[in-house]
Short mmCIF file of C-alpha atoms in Angstrom, two decimals:
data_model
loop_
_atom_site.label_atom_id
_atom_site.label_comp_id
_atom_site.label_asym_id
_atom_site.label_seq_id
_atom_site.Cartn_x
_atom_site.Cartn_y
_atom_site.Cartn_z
CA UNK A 26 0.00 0.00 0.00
CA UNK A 27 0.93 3.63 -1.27
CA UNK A 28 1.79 5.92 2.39
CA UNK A 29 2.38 9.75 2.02
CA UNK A 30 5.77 10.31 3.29
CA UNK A 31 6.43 14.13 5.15
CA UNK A 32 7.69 15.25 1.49
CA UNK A 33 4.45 14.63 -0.18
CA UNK A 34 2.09 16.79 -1.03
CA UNK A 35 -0.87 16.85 1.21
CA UNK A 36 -3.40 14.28 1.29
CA UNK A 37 -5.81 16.93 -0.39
CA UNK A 38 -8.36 15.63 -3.25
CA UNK A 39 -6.74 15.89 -6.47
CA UNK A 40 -8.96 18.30 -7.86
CA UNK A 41 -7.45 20.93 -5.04
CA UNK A 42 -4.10 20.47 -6.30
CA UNK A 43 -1.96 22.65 -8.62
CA UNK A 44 -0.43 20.83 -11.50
CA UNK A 45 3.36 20.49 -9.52
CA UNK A 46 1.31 19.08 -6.63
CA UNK A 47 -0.26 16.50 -8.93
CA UNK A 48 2.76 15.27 -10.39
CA UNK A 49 4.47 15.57 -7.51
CA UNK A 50 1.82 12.89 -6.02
CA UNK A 51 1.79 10.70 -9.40
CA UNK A 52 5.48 10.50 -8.68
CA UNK A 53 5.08 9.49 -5.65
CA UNK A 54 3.09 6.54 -6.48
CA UNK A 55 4.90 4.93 -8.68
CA UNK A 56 7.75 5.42 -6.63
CA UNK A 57 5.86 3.30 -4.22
CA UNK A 58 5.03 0.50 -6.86
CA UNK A 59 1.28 1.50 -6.47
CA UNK A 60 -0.42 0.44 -9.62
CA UNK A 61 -1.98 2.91 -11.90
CA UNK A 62 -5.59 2.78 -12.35
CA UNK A 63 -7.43 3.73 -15.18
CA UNK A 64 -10.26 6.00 -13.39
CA UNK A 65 -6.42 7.40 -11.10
CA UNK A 66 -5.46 11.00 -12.22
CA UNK A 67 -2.40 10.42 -14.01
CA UNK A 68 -0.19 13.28 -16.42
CA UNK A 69 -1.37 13.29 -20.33
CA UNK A 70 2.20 12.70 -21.30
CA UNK A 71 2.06 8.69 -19.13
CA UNK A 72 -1.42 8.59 -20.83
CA UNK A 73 -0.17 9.04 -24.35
CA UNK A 74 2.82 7.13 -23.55
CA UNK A 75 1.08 4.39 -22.50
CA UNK A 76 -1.61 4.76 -25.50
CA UNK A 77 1.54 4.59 -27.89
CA UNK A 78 3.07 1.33 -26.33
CA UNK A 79 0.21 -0.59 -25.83
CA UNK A 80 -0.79 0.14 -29.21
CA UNK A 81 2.11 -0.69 -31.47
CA UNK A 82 2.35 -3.72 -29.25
CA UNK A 83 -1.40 -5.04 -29.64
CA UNK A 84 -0.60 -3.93 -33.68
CA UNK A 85 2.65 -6.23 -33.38
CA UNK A 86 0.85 -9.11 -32.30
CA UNK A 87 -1.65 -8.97 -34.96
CA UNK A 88 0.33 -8.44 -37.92
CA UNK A 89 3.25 -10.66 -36.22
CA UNK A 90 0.22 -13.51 -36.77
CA UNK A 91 1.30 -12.97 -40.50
CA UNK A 92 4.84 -14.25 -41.55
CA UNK A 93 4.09 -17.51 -39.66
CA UNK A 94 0.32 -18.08 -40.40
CA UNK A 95 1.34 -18.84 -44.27
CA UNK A 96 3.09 -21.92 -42.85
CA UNK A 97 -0.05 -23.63 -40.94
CA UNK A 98 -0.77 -25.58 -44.32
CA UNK A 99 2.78 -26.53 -45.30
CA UNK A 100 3.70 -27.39 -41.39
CA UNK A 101 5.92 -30.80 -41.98
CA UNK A 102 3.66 -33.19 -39.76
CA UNK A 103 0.41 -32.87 -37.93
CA UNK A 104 2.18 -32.07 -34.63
CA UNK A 105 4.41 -28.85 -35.99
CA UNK A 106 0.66 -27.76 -37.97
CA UNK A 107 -1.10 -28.11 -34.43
CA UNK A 108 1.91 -26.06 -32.49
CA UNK A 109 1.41 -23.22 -35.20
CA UNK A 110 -1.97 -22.95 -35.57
CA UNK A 111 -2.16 -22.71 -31.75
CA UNK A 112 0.73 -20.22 -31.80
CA UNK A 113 -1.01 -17.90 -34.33
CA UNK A 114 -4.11 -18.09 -32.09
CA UNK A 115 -2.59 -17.20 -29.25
CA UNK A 116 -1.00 -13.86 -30.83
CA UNK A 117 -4.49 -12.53 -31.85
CA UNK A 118 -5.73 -13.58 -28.51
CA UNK A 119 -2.28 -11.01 -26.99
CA UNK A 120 -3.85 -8.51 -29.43
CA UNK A 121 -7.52 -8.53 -27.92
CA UNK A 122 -6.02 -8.33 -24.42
CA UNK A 123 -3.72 -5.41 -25.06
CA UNK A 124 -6.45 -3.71 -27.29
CA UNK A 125 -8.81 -3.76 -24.35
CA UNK A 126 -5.84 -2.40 -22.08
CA UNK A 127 -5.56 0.18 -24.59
CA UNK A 128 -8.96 1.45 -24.05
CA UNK A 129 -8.96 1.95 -20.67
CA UNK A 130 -7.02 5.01 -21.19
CA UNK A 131 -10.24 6.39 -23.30
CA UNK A 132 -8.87 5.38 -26.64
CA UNK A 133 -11.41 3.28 -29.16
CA UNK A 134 -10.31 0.22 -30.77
CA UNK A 135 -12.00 1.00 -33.73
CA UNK A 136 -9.86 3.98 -33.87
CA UNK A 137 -6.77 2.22 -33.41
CA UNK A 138 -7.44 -0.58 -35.80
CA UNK A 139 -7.88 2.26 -38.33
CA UNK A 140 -4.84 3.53 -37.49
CA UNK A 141 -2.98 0.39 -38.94
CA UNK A 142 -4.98 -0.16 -41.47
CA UNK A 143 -4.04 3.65 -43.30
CA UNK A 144 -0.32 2.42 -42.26
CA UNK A 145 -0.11 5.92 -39.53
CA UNK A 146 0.74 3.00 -36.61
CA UNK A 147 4.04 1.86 -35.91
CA UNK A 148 3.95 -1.76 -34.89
CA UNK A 149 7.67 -3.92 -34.52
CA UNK A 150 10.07 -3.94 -37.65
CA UNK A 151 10.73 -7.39 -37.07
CA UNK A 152 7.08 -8.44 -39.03
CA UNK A 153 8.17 -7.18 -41.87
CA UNK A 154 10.94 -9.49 -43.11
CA UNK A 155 9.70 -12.65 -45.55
CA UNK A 156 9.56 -16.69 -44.13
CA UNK A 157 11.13 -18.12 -47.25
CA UNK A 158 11.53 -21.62 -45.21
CA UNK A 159 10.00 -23.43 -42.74
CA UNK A 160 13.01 -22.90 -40.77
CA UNK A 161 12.38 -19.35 -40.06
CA UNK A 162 8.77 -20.53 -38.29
CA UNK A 163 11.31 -21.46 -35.73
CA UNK A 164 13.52 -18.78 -35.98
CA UNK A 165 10.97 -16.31 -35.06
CA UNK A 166 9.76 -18.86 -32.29
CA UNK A 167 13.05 -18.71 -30.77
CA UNK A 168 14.57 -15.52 -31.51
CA UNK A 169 12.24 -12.77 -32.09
CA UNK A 170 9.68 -14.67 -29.43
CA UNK A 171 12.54 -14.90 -27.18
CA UNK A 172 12.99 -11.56 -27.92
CA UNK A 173 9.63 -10.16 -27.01
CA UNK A 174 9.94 -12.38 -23.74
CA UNK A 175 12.91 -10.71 -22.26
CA UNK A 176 11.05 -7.36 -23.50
CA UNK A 177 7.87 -8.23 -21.61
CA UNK A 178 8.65 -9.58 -18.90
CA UNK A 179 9.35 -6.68 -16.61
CA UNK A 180 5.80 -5.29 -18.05
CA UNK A 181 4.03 -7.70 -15.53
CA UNK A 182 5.75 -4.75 -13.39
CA UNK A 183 4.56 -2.19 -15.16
CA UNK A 184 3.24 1.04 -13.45
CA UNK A 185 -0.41 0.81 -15.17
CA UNK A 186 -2.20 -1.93 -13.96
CA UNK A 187 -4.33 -3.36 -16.72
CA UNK A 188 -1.30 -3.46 -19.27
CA UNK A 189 0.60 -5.43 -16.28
CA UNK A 190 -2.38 -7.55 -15.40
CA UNK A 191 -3.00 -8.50 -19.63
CA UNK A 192 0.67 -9.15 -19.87
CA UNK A 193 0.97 -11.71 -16.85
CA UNK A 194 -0.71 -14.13 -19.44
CA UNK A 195 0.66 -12.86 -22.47
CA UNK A 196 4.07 -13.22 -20.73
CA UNK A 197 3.06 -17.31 -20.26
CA UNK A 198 1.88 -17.59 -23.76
CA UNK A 199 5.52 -16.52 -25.35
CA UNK A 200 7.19 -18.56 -23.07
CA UNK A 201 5.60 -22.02 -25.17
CA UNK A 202 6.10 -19.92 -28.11
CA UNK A 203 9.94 -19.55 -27.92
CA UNK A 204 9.91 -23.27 -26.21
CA UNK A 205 8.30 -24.59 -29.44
CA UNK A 206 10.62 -22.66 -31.72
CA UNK A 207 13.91 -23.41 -29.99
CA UNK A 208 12.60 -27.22 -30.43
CA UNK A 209 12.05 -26.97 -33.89
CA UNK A 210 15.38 -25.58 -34.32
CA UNK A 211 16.92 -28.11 -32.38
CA UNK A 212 15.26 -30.84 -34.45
CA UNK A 213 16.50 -29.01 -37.62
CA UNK A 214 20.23 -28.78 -36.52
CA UNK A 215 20.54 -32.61 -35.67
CA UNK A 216 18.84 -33.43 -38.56
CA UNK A 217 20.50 -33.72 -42.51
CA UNK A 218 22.77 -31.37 -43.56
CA UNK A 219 20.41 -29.69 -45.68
CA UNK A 220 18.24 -29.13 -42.85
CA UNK A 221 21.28 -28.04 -40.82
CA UNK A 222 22.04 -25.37 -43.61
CA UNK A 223 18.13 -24.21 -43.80
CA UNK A 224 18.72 -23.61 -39.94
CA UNK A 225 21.53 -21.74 -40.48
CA UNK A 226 20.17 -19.47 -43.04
CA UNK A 227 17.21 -18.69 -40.83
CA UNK A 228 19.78 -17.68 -38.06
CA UNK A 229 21.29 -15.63 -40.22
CA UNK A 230 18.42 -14.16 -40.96
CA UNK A 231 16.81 -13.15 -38.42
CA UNK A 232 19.71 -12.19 -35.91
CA UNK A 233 20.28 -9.07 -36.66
CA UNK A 234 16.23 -7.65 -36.90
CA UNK A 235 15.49 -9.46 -33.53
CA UNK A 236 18.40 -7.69 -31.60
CA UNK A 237 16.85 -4.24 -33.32
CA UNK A 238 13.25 -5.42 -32.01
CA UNK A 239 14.28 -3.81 -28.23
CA UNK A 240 14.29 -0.35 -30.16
CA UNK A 241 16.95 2.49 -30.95
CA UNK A 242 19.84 2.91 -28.86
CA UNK A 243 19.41 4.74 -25.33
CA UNK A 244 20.88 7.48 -27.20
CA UNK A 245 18.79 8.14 -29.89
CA UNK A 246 15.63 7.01 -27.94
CA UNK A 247 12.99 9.88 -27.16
CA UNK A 248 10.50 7.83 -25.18
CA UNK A 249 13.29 5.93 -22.53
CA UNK A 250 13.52 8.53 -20.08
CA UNK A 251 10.04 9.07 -19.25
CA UNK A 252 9.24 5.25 -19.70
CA UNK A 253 12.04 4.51 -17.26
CA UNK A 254 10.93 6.73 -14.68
CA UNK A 255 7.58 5.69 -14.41
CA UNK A 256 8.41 2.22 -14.43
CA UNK A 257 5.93 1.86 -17.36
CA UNK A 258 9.45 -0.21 -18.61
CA UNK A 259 11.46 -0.95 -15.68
CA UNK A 260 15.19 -1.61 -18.12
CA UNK A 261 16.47 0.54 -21.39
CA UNK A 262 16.33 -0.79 -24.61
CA UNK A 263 20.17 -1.44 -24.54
CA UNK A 264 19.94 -3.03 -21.54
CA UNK A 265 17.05 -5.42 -22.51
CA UNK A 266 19.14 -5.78 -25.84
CA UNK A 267 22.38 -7.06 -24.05
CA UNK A 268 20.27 -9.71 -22.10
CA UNK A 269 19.08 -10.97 -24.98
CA UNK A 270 22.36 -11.47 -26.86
CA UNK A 271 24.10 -12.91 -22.88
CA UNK A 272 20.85 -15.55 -23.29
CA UNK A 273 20.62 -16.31 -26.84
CA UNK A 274 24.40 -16.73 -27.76
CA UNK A 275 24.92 -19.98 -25.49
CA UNK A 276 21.98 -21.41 -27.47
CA UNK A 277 23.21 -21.00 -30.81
CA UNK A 278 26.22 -22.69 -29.71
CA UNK A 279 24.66 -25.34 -27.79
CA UNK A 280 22.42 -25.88 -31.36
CA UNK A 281 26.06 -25.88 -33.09
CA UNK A 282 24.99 -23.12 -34.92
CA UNK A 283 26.97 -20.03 -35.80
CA UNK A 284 25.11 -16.36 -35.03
CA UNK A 285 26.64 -14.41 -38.00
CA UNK A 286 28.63 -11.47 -36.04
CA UNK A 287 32.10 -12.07 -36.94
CA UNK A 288 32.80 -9.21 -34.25
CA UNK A 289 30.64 -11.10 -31.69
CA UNK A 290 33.13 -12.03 -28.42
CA UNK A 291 32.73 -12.07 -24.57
CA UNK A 292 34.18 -9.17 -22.66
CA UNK A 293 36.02 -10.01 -19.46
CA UNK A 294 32.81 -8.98 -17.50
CA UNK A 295 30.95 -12.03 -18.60
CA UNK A 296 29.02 -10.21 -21.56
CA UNK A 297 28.97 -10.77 -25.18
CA UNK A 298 30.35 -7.69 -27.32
CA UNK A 299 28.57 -7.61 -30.31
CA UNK A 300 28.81 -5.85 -33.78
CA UNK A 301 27.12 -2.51 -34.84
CA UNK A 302 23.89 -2.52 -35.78
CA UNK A 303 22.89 -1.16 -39.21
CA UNK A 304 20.09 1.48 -37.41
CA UNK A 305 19.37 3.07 -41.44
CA UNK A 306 17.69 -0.59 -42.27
CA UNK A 307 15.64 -0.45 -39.13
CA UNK A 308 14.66 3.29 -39.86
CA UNK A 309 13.47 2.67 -43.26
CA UNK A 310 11.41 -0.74 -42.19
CA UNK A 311 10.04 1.82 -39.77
CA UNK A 312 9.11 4.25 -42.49
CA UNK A 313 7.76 1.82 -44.40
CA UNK A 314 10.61 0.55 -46.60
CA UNK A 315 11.10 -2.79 -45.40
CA UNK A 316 11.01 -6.06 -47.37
CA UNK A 317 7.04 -7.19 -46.68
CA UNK A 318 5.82 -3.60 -45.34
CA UNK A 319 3.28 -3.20 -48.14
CA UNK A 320 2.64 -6.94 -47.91
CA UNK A 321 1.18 -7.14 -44.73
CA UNK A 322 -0.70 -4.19 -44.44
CA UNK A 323 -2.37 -5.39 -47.51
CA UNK A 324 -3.18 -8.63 -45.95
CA UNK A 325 -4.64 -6.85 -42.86
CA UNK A 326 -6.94 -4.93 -44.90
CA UNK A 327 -8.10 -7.86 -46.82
CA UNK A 328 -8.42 -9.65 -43.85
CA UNK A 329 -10.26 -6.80 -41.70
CA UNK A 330 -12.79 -5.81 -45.23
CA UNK A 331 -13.65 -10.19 -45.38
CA UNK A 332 -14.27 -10.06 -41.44
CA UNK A 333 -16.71 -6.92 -42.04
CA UNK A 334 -19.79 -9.30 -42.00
CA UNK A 335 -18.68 -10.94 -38.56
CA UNK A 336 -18.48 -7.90 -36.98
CA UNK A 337 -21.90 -6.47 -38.47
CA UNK A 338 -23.76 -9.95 -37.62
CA UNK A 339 -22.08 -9.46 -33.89
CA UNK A 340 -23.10 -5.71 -33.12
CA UNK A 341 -27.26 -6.83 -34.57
CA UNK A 342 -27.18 -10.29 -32.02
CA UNK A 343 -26.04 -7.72 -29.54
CA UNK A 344 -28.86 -5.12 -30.29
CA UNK A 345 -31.63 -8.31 -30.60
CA UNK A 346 -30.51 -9.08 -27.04
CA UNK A 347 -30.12 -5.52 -25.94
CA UNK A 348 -33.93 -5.10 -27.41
CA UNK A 349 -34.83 -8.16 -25.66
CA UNK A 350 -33.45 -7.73 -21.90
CA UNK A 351 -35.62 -4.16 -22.15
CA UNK A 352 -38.48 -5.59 -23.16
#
């Protein structure tokens, strides 16, 4: 429980505070690990912070159903169809959770889901690179998955409650995701040597964009700061980025599989060093520029104009029953 300490402001309703007082108190909250509610004052700047995140992340996990989701019919056995097509579920399922955290901060869904749609949303770079293989289905599983794990984790902790509350089970989800991926990798590198080389190429593939999933450097990052301080994220991006790489490296090598940084060594104090990171291709994936951009925000569309009749059918069973409780 939240006390006031003798450097708070006073224990006045928040209406009968001045704007340094109420920040002042906000601070003190979170300094407190009290959870933000959504009917708790909070500063417009955590609300549109917040409204940003939670957005691009609930757009992530809808478009990141994408690159695998072509896969579900050329899985290479019942049990790898069944893993997918459970694994693509599950990321539309993280979408409706965080879309619903979203709108507790008096945002519509509608009006986000148009927001993707016209391509004015941001969601992760890392959706926008092609599956040429079956391989890179378990790629993504392990990396980029493993990825977004080490990302989301400390969200359970964030300062809002319902984005930590919907990301307790998202955070359980990922963890079978990246399980299944790293186990189709596995069965991939002790398998033929062609299957050992399609491995490989996935790797090679995808190492780079995951370690740019955890965002610009602290440097060049506008939204850090702020973020840090109000424990909406609780590490920086380079600090969630060298976690990653001190996890992931040990499993390449365990997998007997080379990550494709030929700058890539451990530093006396236990970390990996790694190679620079080519931030103009991540910009211009950003911007729009990337290798399936145009793609998958043409799939979205098609997919969101062929659900129209869904949603039209739901909102009239809704009004019948509506029409019928009053009556």
């Amino acid at each position: 429980m939240y006390t006031q300490s003798l450097n708070e402001p006073s224990s006045r309703p928040v209406e009968a505070l001045d704007d340094a007082e109420r920040l002042a108190r906000f601070q003190a909250r979170i300094d407190a690990e009290e959870k933000i509610e959504p009917k708790d004052w909070m500063p417009d700047a955590y609300r549109q912070t917040l409204i940003r995140q939670i957005s691009q992340h609930a757009h992530s996990e809808i478009v990141g159903m994408l690159p695998e989701g072509n896969w579900i019919s050329r899985a290479p056995s019942l049990m790898r169809k069944s893993i997918l097509i459970a694994k693509v579920q599950d990321e539309g399922g993280h979408g409706a959770y965080l879309y619903s955290a979203a709108e507790t901060l008096g945002v519509s869904r509608a009006e986000l889901i148009e927001q993707l749609l016209s391509g004015r949303a941001k969601y992760s770079s890392i959706f926008n690179y092609p599956t040429p293989t079956w391989a890179d289905t378990a790629a993504i599983g392990w990396l980029v998955d493993g990825a977004a794990i080490m990302n989301q984790i400390p969200l359970c902790r964030c300062s809002y409650g319902p984005y930590a509350r919907a990301m307790v089970r998202v955070c359980k989800e990922e963890s079978f995701h990246q399980r299944q991926g790293y186990h189709a990798m596995l069965s991939l590198a002790r398998g033929t040597p062609s299957q050992r080389r399609m491995a490989q190429d996935a790797l090679n593939r995808w190492w780079w964009p995951a370690l740019m999933m955890f965002g610009p450097p602290d440097t060049a990052s506008h939204h850090t700061g702020l973020s840090v301080k109000w424990k909406i994220k609780r590490f920086t991006n380079d600090e969630l980025r060298q976690k990653f790489v001190d996890f992931t490296v040990p499993q390449a090598e365990f997998l007997g599989l080379t990550v494709p940084d030929p700058v890539l060594r451990k530093g006396d104090d236990g970390h990996y060093i790694t190679g620079a990171l080519d931030w103009s291709e991540f910009n211009a994936v950003l911007k729009g520029n990337g290798p399936c951009n145009a793609e998958r925000l043409r799939e979205r569309r098609t997919a969101h104009d062929d659900g129209a009749w869904v949603r039209e059918a739901a909102i009239a069973h809704a009004a019948k029953r509506s029409a019928r409780a009053v009556a």
